[in-house]
Coordinates of C-alpha atoms and ligand atoms in Angstrom, one line a residue:
M25 CA -12.1 21.7 -13.5
K26 CA -13.6 18.3 -14.1
N27 CA -15.7 16.4 -11.6
T28 CA -15.5 18.7 -8.6
T29 CA -17.1 17.8 -5.3
S30 CA -20.2 19.9 -6.1
E31 CA -20.7 18.3 -9.5
P32 CA -19.7 14.6 -9.5
A33 CA -19.6 13.9 -13.2
T34 CA -18.4 10.4 -13.3
S35 CA -21.3 8.4 -14.7
A36 CA -22.7 5.3 -13.2
S37 CA -23.2 4.2 -16.8
Q38 CA -19.5 3.3 -16.8
S39 CA -20.4 0.1 -15.1
T40 CA -19.5 -3.0 -17.2
Q41 CA -23.2 -4.0 -17.0
P42 CA -26.5 -2.2 -16.8
I43 CA -27.5 -0.7 -13.4
N44 CA -30.9 -1.0 -12.0
N45 CA -32.5 0.7 -9.0
Q46 CA -32.3 -2.4 -6.8
E47 CA -28.5 -2.4 -6.7
K48 CA -26.9 -2.3 -3.3
I49 CA -23.5 -0.6 -3.2
L50 CA -20.6 -1.6 -0.9
T51 CA -17.2 0.0 -1.1
G52 CA -14.4 0.6 1.4
D53 CA -10.9 1.8 2.1
R54 CA -8.1 0.4 4.2
A55 CA -7.4 2.6 7.2
T56 CA -3.7 2.8 6.3
G57 CA -3.5 6.5 5.7
A58 CA -5.5 9.6 4.7
L59 CA -7.2 9.3 1.3
H60 CA -5.5 10.7 -1.8
L61 CA -6.3 11.9 -5.4
G62 CA -6.4 8.2 -6.6
H63 CA -9.3 7.6 -4.3
F64 CA -11.0 10.7 -5.5
V65 CA -11.1 9.8 -9.1
G66 CA -11.0 6.0 -8.7
S67 CA -14.0 5.7 -6.3
L68 CA -15.1 8.7 -4.2
Q69 CA -16.7 10.6 -7.0
Q70 CA -18.8 7.6 -8.0
R71 CA -19.9 7.2 -4.4
M72 CA -21.0 10.8 -4.2
Q73 CA -23.2 10.3 -7.2
L74 CA -24.4 6.8 -6.2
Q75 CA -25.5 7.8 -2.7
H76 CA -28.4 9.8 -4.3
Q77 CA -29.7 6.8 -6.2
F78 CA -28.9 3.6 -4.3
A79 CA -28.5 2.1 -0.8
Q80 CA -24.8 2.6 -0.2
T81 CA -22.5 1.4 2.6
I82 CA -18.8 2.4 3.0
L83 CA -16.6 0.2 5.1
V84 CA -13.5 1.6 6.9
A85 CA -11.4 -1.5 6.5
D86 CA -9.3 -1.4 9.7
M87 CA -8.9 -5.2 10.0
Q88 CA -7.7 -5.4 6.5
G89 CA -5.2 -2.5 7.2
L90 CA -3.7 -4.7 9.9
T91 CA -2.9 -7.5 7.4
D92 CA 0.4 -5.8 6.5
N93 CA 0.7 -3.7 9.6
G94 CA 0.5 -6.2 12.4
H95 CA 3.8 -5.0 13.7
N96 CA 2.7 -1.3 13.6
P97 CA -1.0 -1.3 14.5
K98 CA -1.0 2.4 15.4
K99 CA -0.7 3.2 11.7
V100 CA -4.2 1.7 11.3
S101 CA -5.9 2.9 14.6
S102 CA -4.7 6.4 14.0
N103 CA -6.0 6.6 10.5
I104 CA -9.6 5.4 11.0
L105 CA -10.9 8.9 11.7
N106 CA -8.7 10.4 9.0
V107 CA -10.5 8.3 6.5
V108 CA -14.0 9.2 7.9
A109 CA -13.0 12.9 7.8
D110 CA -12.0 12.5 4.1
Y111 CA -15.3 11.0 3.2
L112 CA -17.3 13.8 4.8
A113 CA -14.9 16.5 3.5
V114 CA -15.4 15.4 -0.2
G115 CA -19.2 15.2 0.2
I116 CA -20.2 11.8 1.3
D117 CA -23.4 12.4 3.3
P118 CA -23.8 10.1 6.3
L119 CA -27.6 10.5 6.1
K120 CA -27.5 8.9 2.7
T121 CA -24.5 6.6 3.0
T122 CA -23.9 4.2 5.9
I123 CA -20.3 4.5 7.0
C124 CA -19.2 1.7 9.3
L125 CA -16.1 0.1 10.9
Q126 CA -15.0 -3.4 9.8
S127 CA -13.5 -4.5 13.2
A128 CA -16.7 -3.6 15.0
L129 CA -18.8 -5.9 12.9
P130 CA -17.9 -9.4 14.2
A131 CA -19.9 -11.2 11.4
L132 CA -17.3 -10.1 8.9
A133 CA -14.5 -11.9 10.7
E134 CA -16.6 -15.0 11.2
L135 CA -17.7 -15.1 7.5
T136 CA -14.0 -14.8 6.5
M137 CA -13.3 -18.0 8.5
Y138 CA -16.1 -19.9 6.8
Y139 CA -15.2 -18.7 3.3
A140 CA -11.5 -19.6 3.9
N141 CA -12.5 -23.2 3.6
L142 CA -13.7 -22.7 0.1
V143 CA -10.4 -21.2 -1.3
S144 CA -7.1 -22.8 -2.0
I145 CA -3.7 -21.3 -1.2
A146 CA -2.8 -21.8 -4.9
R147 CA -5.8 -19.6 -5.9
L148 CA -4.8 -16.9 -3.4
E149 CA -1.3 -16.9 -4.8
R150 CA -2.6 -16.5 -8.3
N151 CA -4.4 -13.2 -7.5
P152 CA -2.4 -10.7 -9.6
T153 CA -2.9 -7.7 -7.3
V154 CA -1.8 -9.6 -4.3
K155 CA 1.1 -10.9 -6.3
T156 CA 2.2 -7.4 -7.2
E157 CA 1.7 -6.2 -3.6
I158 CA 3.7 -9.2 -2.2
N159 CA 6.6 -8.3 -4.5
S160 CA 6.5 -4.5 -3.8
K161 CA 6.5 -5.2 0.0
S162 CA 9.3 -7.8 -0.3
F163 CA 7.5 -10.3 2.0
G164 CA 9.0 -13.4 0.6
R165 CA 8.1 -16.4 2.7
S166 CA 7.4 -14.1 5.7
I167 CA 4.1 -13.0 4.2
P168 CA 1.5 -12.6 7.0
A169 CA -1.3 -15.2 6.5
G170 CA -3.8 -12.4 6.9
F171 CA -2.3 -10.6 3.9
L172 CA -2.4 -13.6 1.6
T173 CA -6.0 -14.2 2.6
Y174 CA -7.3 -10.6 2.5
P175 CA -9.3 -11.2 -0.7
I176 CA -11.4 -13.7 1.4
S177 CA -12.1 -11.0 3.9
Q178 CA -13.1 -8.7 1.1
A179 CA -15.5 -11.4 -0.1
A180 CA -16.9 -11.5 3.4
D181 CA -17.4 -7.7 3.4
I182 CA -19.1 -7.6 0.0
T183 CA -21.4 -10.5 0.6
A184 CA -22.3 -9.6 4.2
F185 CA -24.0 -6.4 2.9
R186 CA -25.6 -8.3 -0.1
A187 CA -23.8 -5.9 -2.3
T188 CA -24.3 -6.2 -6.1
L189 CA -22.3 -3.2 -7.3
V190 CA -18.8 -2.3 -6.0
P191 CA -17.2 1.0 -7.2
V192 CA -13.5 0.3 -7.2
G193 CA -10.2 1.1 -8.8
E194 CA -8.7 -1.4 -11.4
D195 CA -6.5 -3.1 -8.7
Q196 CA -9.7 -4.5 -7.1
L197 CA -11.0 -6.4 -10.1
P198 CA -9.3 -9.7 -9.1
M199 CA -10.9 -9.4 -5.6
L200 CA -14.3 -9.2 -7.1
E201 CA -13.6 -12.2 -9.3
Q202 CA -12.5 -14.2 -6.2
T203 CA -15.6 -13.0 -4.3
N204 CA -17.9 -14.3 -7.1
E205 CA -16.1 -17.7 -7.0
I206 CA -16.8 -17.9 -3.3
V207 CA -20.4 -16.9 -3.8
R208 CA -20.9 -19.7 -6.4
R209 CA -19.2 -22.3 -4.2
L210 CA -21.3 -21.4 -1.2
N211 CA -24.5 -21.3 -3.2
T212 CA -23.7 -24.7 -4.5
I213 CA -23.2 -26.0 -1.0
A214 CA -26.4 -24.3 0.1
Q215 CA -28.3 -25.6 -3.0
Q216 CA -29.9 -22.2 -3.2
D217 CA -28.7 -18.6 -4.1
I218 CA -28.2 -17.3 -0.6
L219 CA -25.4 -15.0 -1.6
L220 CA -25.4 -12.5 -4.5
E221 CA -22.7 -12.1 -7.1
C222 CA -21.3 -8.5 -7.5
K223 CA -20.3 -6.3 -10.4
P224 CA -17.4 -3.8 -10.5
L225 CA -18.1 -0.2 -11.3
L226 CA -15.0 1.3 -12.7
S227 CA -14.5 5.1 -13.0
K228 CA -13.0 6.8 -16.1
V229 CA -9.7 7.0 -14.2
S230 CA -9.4 3.6 -12.5
R231 CA -5.7 3.7 -11.8
L232 CA -4.1 7.1 -11.1
P233 CA -0.3 6.8 -11.2
S234 CA 2.0 8.1 -8.5
V235 CA 3.7 11.5 -9.1
D236 CA 6.8 9.8 -10.3
G237 CA 4.7 7.6 -12.7
K238 CA 6.3 4.4 -11.5
S239 CA 3.4 2.8 -9.7
K240 CA -0.2 3.2 -8.6
M241 CA -0.7 6.1 -6.2
S242 CA -1.1 4.2 -2.9
K243 CA -1.2 5.1 0.8
S244 CA 1.3 2.5 1.7
M245 CA 3.9 3.5 -0.9
G246 CA 4.1 7.1 0.4
N247 CA 3.7 8.5 -3.1
T248 CA 0.4 10.3 -2.7
I249 CA -1.1 13.8 -3.0
M250 CA -3.6 13.6 -0.1
L251 CA -6.9 15.2 -0.2
G252 CA -5.9 17.3 2.9
S253 CA -2.5 18.2 1.5
S254 CA -1.3 21.8 2.2
Q255 CA -1.0 24.3 -0.6
K256 CA 2.8 24.0 -0.3
D257 CA 2.8 20.2 -0.6
I258 CA 0.6 20.2 -3.6
S259 CA 2.9 22.7 -5.3
K260 CA 6.0 20.6 -4.4
A261 CA 4.3 17.4 -5.7
V262 CA 3.4 18.9 -9.0
K263 CA 6.9 20.4 -9.5
S264 CA 8.4 17.0 -8.9
M265 CA 6.1 15.3 -11.4
Y266 CA 7.5 13.0 -14.1
T267 CA 7.1 14.5 -17.6
D268 CA 9.1 13.5 -20.7
A269 CA 12.8 12.9 -20.0
N270 CA 13.7 13.9 -23.6
H271 CA 11.8 17.2 -23.5
L272 CA 14.9 19.2 -22.7
R273 CA 14.2 22.6 -24.4
V274 CA 10.9 24.4 -24.6
S275 CA 11.1 24.2 -28.4
D276 CA 11.5 20.4 -28.4
P277 CA 8.5 18.3 -29.3
G278 CA 7.3 16.6 -26.1
Q279 CA 5.7 13.3 -25.5
V280 CA 2.2 13.2 -24.0
A281 CA 1.8 9.4 -23.6
G282 CA 3.2 8.4 -20.2
N283 CA 3.6 12.0 -19.2
V284 CA 2.2 12.1 -15.7
V285 CA 1.3 15.8 -15.8
F286 CA -1.0 15.2 -18.8
T287 CA -2.4 12.0 -17.1
Y288 CA -3.4 14.2 -14.2
L289 CA -4.8 17.0 -16.5
D290 CA -7.0 14.4 -18.2
A291 CA -8.2 13.2 -14.8
F292 CA -8.8 16.5 -13.1
H293 CA -9.2 19.4 -15.6
Q294 CA -12.7 20.2 -16.7
D295 CA -12.0 21.6 -20.1
E296 CA -11.3 18.7 -22.4
D297 CA -10.9 20.9 -25.5
Y298 CA -8.4 23.1 -23.8
I299 CA -6.3 20.1 -22.7
A300 CA -6.5 18.7 -26.2
D301 CA -5.1 22.0 -27.6
L302 CA -2.4 21.9 -24.9
K303 CA -1.4 18.4 -25.8
A304 CA -1.2 19.3 -29.5
H305 CA 1.0 22.3 -28.6
Y306 CA 3.3 20.2 -26.4
S307 CA 3.6 17.5 -29.0
A308 CA 4.6 20.0 -31.7
G309 CA 7.1 21.8 -29.5
G310 CA 7.1 25.3 -28.0
L311 CA 5.4 24.5 -24.7
G312 CA 7.5 24.1 -21.6
D313 CA 7.0 21.7 -18.7
G314 CA 6.8 24.6 -16.3
T315 CA 3.8 26.1 -18.0
V316 CA 1.9 22.9 -18.1
K317 CA 2.7 22.1 -14.5
K318 CA 1.5 25.6 -13.5
I319 CA -1.9 24.8 -15.2
L320 CA -2.1 21.5 -13.4
E321 CA -1.2 23.1 -10.1
E322 CA -3.9 25.7 -10.3
C323 CA -6.4 23.0 -11.1
L324 CA -5.4 20.8 -8.1
Q325 CA -5.3 23.8 -5.8
D326 CA -8.8 24.8 -6.8
L327 CA -10.1 21.2 -6.3
L328 CA -8.4 20.6 -2.9
A329 CA -8.7 24.0 -1.2
P330 CA -12.4 23.6 -0.1
I331 CA -11.8 20.0 0.9
R332 CA -8.9 21.0 3.0
V333 CA -11.0 23.6 4.9
R334 CA -13.9 21.2 5.5
R335 CA -11.4 18.5 6.6
A336 CA -9.8 20.8 9.1
T337 CA -13.1 21.6 10.7
L338 CA -14.1 18.0 10.8
T339 CA -10.9 16.7 12.4
S340 CA -11.2 19.4 15.1
D341 CA -14.1 17.5 16.6
P342 CA -13.3 13.8 16.6
S343 CA -16.3 13.0 18.8
Q344 CA -18.6 13.9 15.8
L345 CA -16.7 11.6 13.5
I346 CA -16.8 8.8 16.1
A347 CA -20.6 9.2 16.5
I348 CA -21.2 9.0 12.7
L349 CA -19.1 5.8 12.5
K350 CA -20.7 4.3 15.5
Q351 CA -24.2 5.0 14.2
G352 CA -23.4 3.5 10.8
T353 CA -21.8 0.4 12.4
E354 CA -24.8 -0.2 14.7
R355 CA -27.1 0.1 11.7
S356 CA -25.1 -2.6 10.0
Q357 CA -25.1 -5.3 12.7
D358 CA -28.4 -7.0 12.0
E359 CA -27.8 -7.1 8.2
T360 CA -24.4 -8.7 8.5
N361 CA -25.5 -11.1 11.3
D362 CA -28.3 -12.2 9.1
V363 CA -26.0 -13.2 6.2
L364 CA -23.7 -15.0 8.7
A365 CA -26.6 -17.0 10.0
Q366 CA -27.5 -18.1 6.5
V367 CA -23.9 -19.1 5.7
K368 CA -23.6 -21.1 9.0
N369 CA -26.9 -22.7 8.1
A370 CA -25.6 -23.7 4.7
F371 CA -22.7 -25.5 6.4
G372 CA -25.3 -27.2 8.7
L373 CA -23.9 -25.4 11.8
N374 CA -27.3 -24.4 13.2
L375 CA -27.9 -26.6 16.3
F376 CA -28.7 -23.5 18.4
Ligands
LIG2 P1 -2.9 0.8 0.5 O1 -1.6 1.2 0.0 O2 -2.9 0.7 2.0 O3 -3.4 -0.5 -0.1 P2 -4.5 2.3 -1.3 O4 -4.0 3.7 -1.6 O5 -4.2 1.3 -2.3 O6 -4.0 1.9 0.2 P3 -7.0 1.2 -0.7 O7 -7.6 1.5 0.6 O8 -6.3 -0.1 -0.9 O9 -6.0 2.4 -1.1 O10 -8.1 1.3 -1.9 C1 -9.4 1.8 -1.7 C2 -10.1 2.0 -3.0 O11 -9.5 3.1 -3.7 C3 -10.1 0.8 -3.9 O12 -11.3 0.7 -4.6 C4 -9.0 1.1 -4.8 O13 -9.1 0.4 -6.1 C5 -9.1 2.6 -5.0 N1 -7.8 3.2 -5.4 C6 -6.7 3.2 -4.6 N2 -5.7 3.8 -5.2 C7 -6.1 4.2 -6.4 C8 -5.5 4.8 -7.5 N3 -4.3 5.2 -7.5 N4 -6.3 5.0 -8.6 C9 -7.6 4.7 -8.7 N5 -8.2 4.0 -7.6 C10 -7.5 3.8 -6.5
LIG3 MG1 -4.6 -0.8 -1.8

């Protein structure tokens, strides 16, 4: 199997630009649900590797989770520790990576308010990821103001930690562009480079599709295979996977492109040559969907079984998870307050 927790193989060299030892990493996840396979290949594997080389902070974005869950805040509060448990279960080491909580770092909310004055509504509405999300959530004119402006809050998160490198999935690229626009505007106002621009770090699989192949695997869409999924749920999900609608008989030639089972085999199976042979066989005909799904299921069961066990142990003691999150958050207060002070200073708001 490719890229297991013990051997994170996704290379930092997949950055769009060269990486040096001085990079500071910031990433995060909305506390809107337990983490899934998309997070694993899109970002968690990179983080496991990067934590050995760089200063890395991971933010549990609970405030951002509220931007489309204001009516149902329990969804967010009840998932904070789930996300922390997932980090630890896959191999994020809290001694190497600072794990902190967005809502407990007031500087992040304050920075968001200052940056909001540098961004127009028209610019926010042009953000392609936000546009897609607004459509899929059918907000219409009832879109919460917090949701439309969440890219500003992400800019606050990234800049508050002076992050220069951000391991993300493809959907986050427009957020980083907007962040860098804010950075340039603020630096122009300050007449010095008080904020740093950031670069994305994309993994090889930067957009894992949902099991039905219709959209990105997302917590909010309820289309996920979670890292803590039971054996039975994994099996059910693989069995329901979209393949090739025209591959009716085993002897028929099958289509690999757009076939979710092969997309997942590419993402998770370690033996590339074996998968290449499998694809050739499927394309030529004579290989059934059931056989290919069995291979994928075995691969995912092997990957997720040890994570499930570690996760169960971790969630059985929430006080340990809270302590780790609290420590990381406390460690981050000075750093984020310092950036806030500089930004206020740039606006001349420094009387006392
Ligand atoms: P939500 O539906 O609440 O937005 P999500 O599943 O999209 O949740 P996020 O917390 O928004 O997850 O994303 C956290 C990180 O994981 C981001 O860097 C994002 O790009 C990455 N990510 C999320 N889903 C995928 C996916 N399907 N493939 C690759 N990367 C992903
Ligand atoms: Mg998302």
